[in-house]
Amino acid sequence: MPGKSIYVEQDEKFQGSSPQWWYEQFWIEARPSRVRRRRWIAGVGAVAGLLLAMRFALSPVLMAPLGAAVAAGGDLLLVWWDHESTAVWRGKRRGEVRTGKLLRRGLRRRGYNVLDGRAVPGETSIDHLVIGPGGVWLVDNEAWGPDVYIARYGDKLFFEEKSGSSVAKGLTDAAATMSELLSRESGVEVTVRPLLAVHGGKLFTPGGPRGVVVAEGLILAYPRVAPRVVLAGGDAGYDARQVETLTRTAARILRRVF
């Protein structure tokens, strides 16, 4: 996005406006080209429909418009999904709301509880605390532009050319504090694991799991992947009574911030 790199001299036309504003302007300006492309795609779909009609002795009058509609609709869906993936970064949606819904949908039936908007004493506030049979997770949300690469190089976390160590340290420190506090107050030995739900950006791990980056003690994942990360990474083996004890203890000792 404009104004992104610290190594490239800034163009005057990009000064005074946010990357989100320019993204919206470019999106609006690109509409005619998207429409032209969709017409071509619809034409290809119509031809494919005719070929299928000839191959399987179907009605060309039906298959040609059907093929065009399917092809154009598919392109429209992909374009909508690409734009919608930036909604949190653009300020159109709240990341903690989306992630909270996904966590509950994917984890509640597995015996997990989700506490939203809690302040860890002496540390930063967190968006979600997930407690279940597999363990306890501290989940936070951050949003980046659609062309920002988030990756691990060696053992270090990077957002484009910028170090992500401060982000990782903030969440790992909060998780460590939460582990000590919950263990002491509940009487159950707890190790809280930190997870950052990434809205936008491109998570990049060569040869690793898709949609997940692990670096500096922190797991980063797309919100839709977060429930699977929690289920796959939990091996605490808490029973229902321990889960209830930890949930009640966390609700008592952590101040709610939203």
mmCIF file of N, CA and C in Angstrom, residues 115 118-119 121 129 131 178 181-187 244-256:
data_model
loop_
_atom_site.group_PDB
_atom_site.id
_atom_site.type_symbol
_atom_site.label_atom_id
_atom_site.label_comp_id
_atom_site.label_asym_id
_atom_site.label_seq_id
_atom_site.Cartn_x
_atom_site.Cartn_y
_atom_site.Cartn_z
ATOM 1 N N LEU A 115 -14.121 -16.370 27.178
ATOM 2 C CA LEU A 115 -14.339 -15.116 27.887
ATOM 3 C C LEU A 115 -13.788 -13.980 27.040
ATOM 4 N N ARG A 118 -10.834 -9.134 28.436
ATOM 5 C CA ARG A 118 -10.351 -9.212 29.815
ATOM 6 C C ARG A 118 -9.012 -8.506 29.957
ATOM 7 N N ALA A 119 -8.775 -7.933 31.116
ATOM 8 C CA ALA A 119 -7.511 -7.247 31.396
ATOM 9 C C ALA A 119 -6.638 -8.145 32.257
ATOM 10 N N PRO A 121 -3.763 -8.487 34.780
ATOM 11 C CA PRO A 121 -3.091 -7.571 35.719
ATOM 12 C C PRO A 121 -1.621 -7.351 35.371
ATOM 13 N N LEU A 129 -10.171 -15.133 26.159
ATOM 14 C CA LEU A 129 -9.508 -16.185 26.920
ATOM 15 C C LEU A 129 -10.301 -17.463 26.683
ATOM 16 N N ILE A 131 -10.852 -21.457 27.358
ATOM 17 C CA ILE A 131 -10.565 -22.464 28.386
ATOM 18 C C ILE A 131 -11.328 -23.736 28.046
ATOM 19 N N MET A 178 -0.623 -14.670 32.979
ATOM 20 C CA MET A 178 -1.913 -15.337 33.134
ATOM 21 C C MET A 178 -1.739 -16.762 33.646
ATOM 22 N N LEU A 181 -0.964 -16.574 37.411
ATOM 23 C CA LEU A 181 -2.115 -16.096 38.170
ATOM 24 C C LEU A 181 -3.213 -17.157 38.262
ATOM 25 N N LEU A 182 -3.543 -17.770 37.128
ATOM 26 C CA LEU A 182 -4.594 -18.789 37.119
ATOM 27 C C LEU A 182 -4.197 -20.019 37.938
ATOM 28 N N SER A 183 -2.934 -20.417 37.822
ATOM 29 C CA SER A 183 -2.456 -21.580 38.575
ATOM 30 C C SER A 183 -2.566 -21.327 40.072
ATOM 31 N N ARG A 184 -2.163 -20.137 40.503
ATOM 32 C CA ARG A 184 -2.180 -19.808 41.932
ATOM 33 C C ARG A 184 -3.601 -19.700 42.475
ATOM 34 N N GLU A 185 -4.482 -19.059 41.727
ATOM 35 C CA GLU A 185 -5.827 -18.789 42.219
ATOM 36 C C GLU A 185 -6.768 -19.987 42.103
ATOM 37 N N SER A 186 -6.515 -20.856 41.130
ATOM 38 C CA SER A 186 -7.428 -21.985 40.897
ATOM 39 C C SER A 186 -6.954 -23.286 41.533
ATOM 40 N N GLY A 187 -5.657 -23.400 41.787
ATOM 41 C CA GLY A 187 -5.105 -24.645 42.281
ATOM 42 C C GLY A 187 -4.896 -25.686 41.207
ATOM 43 N N GLU A 244 -14.469 -25.926 34.479
ATOM 44 C CA GLU A 244 -15.393 -25.025 35.173
ATOM 45 C C GLU A 244 -14.662 -24.199 36.232
ATOM 46 N N THR A 245 -13.763 -24.828 36.971
ATOM 47 C CA THR A 245 -12.992 -24.115 37.995
ATOM 48 C C THR A 245 -12.142 -23.011 37.374
ATOM 49 N N LEU A 246 -11.450 -23.329 36.294
ATOM 50 C CA LEU A 246 -10.608 -22.337 35.627
ATOM 51 C C LEU A 246 -11.444 -21.199 35.053
ATOM 52 N N THR A 247 -12.601 -21.521 34.485
ATOM 53 C CA THR A 247 -13.456 -20.487 33.908
ATOM 54 C C THR A 247 -13.968 -19.548 34.990
ATOM 55 N N ARG A 248 -14.441 -20.102 36.078
ATOM 56 C CA ARG A 248 -14.957 -19.273 37.182
ATOM 57 C C ARG A 248 -13.844 -18.418 37.793
ATOM 58 N N THR A 249 -12.669 -19.008 37.937
ATOM 59 C CA THR A 249 -11.538 -18.262 38.505
ATOM 60 C C THR A 249 -11.134 -17.108 37.599
ATOM 61 N N ALA A 250 -11.045 -17.377 36.296
ATOM 62 C CA ALA A 250 -10.673 -16.323 35.338
ATOM 63 C C ALA A 250 -11.705 -15.205 35.328
ATOM 64 N N ALA A 251 -12.988 -15.571 35.356
ATOM 65 C CA ALA A 251 -14.044 -14.555 35.369
ATOM 66 C C ALA A 251 -13.986 -13.695 36.633
ATOM 67 N N ARG A 252 -13.528 -14.289 37.730
ATOM 68 C CA ARG A 252 -13.446 -13.551 38.998
ATOM 69 C C ARG A 252 -12.237 -12.628 39.061
ATOM 70 N N ILE A 253 -11.087 -13.066 38.596
ATOM 71 C CA ILE A 253 -9.857 -12.289 38.818
ATOM 72 C C ILE A 253 -9.512 -11.349 37.663
ATOM 73 N N LEU A 254 -10.149 -11.519 36.517
ATOM 74 C CA LEU A 254 -9.835 -10.668 35.368
ATOM 75 C C LEU A 254 -10.931 -9.636 35.156
ATOM 76 N N ARG A 255 -10.555 -8.384 35.182
ATOM 77 C CA ARG A 255 -11.517 -7.314 34.984
ATOM 78 C C ARG A 255 -11.979 -7.271 33.531
ATOM 79 N N ARG A 256 -13.275 -7.116 33.339
ATOM 80 C CA ARG A 256 -13.812 -7.055 31.972
ATOM 81 C C ARG A 256 -13.624 -5.651 31.417
#
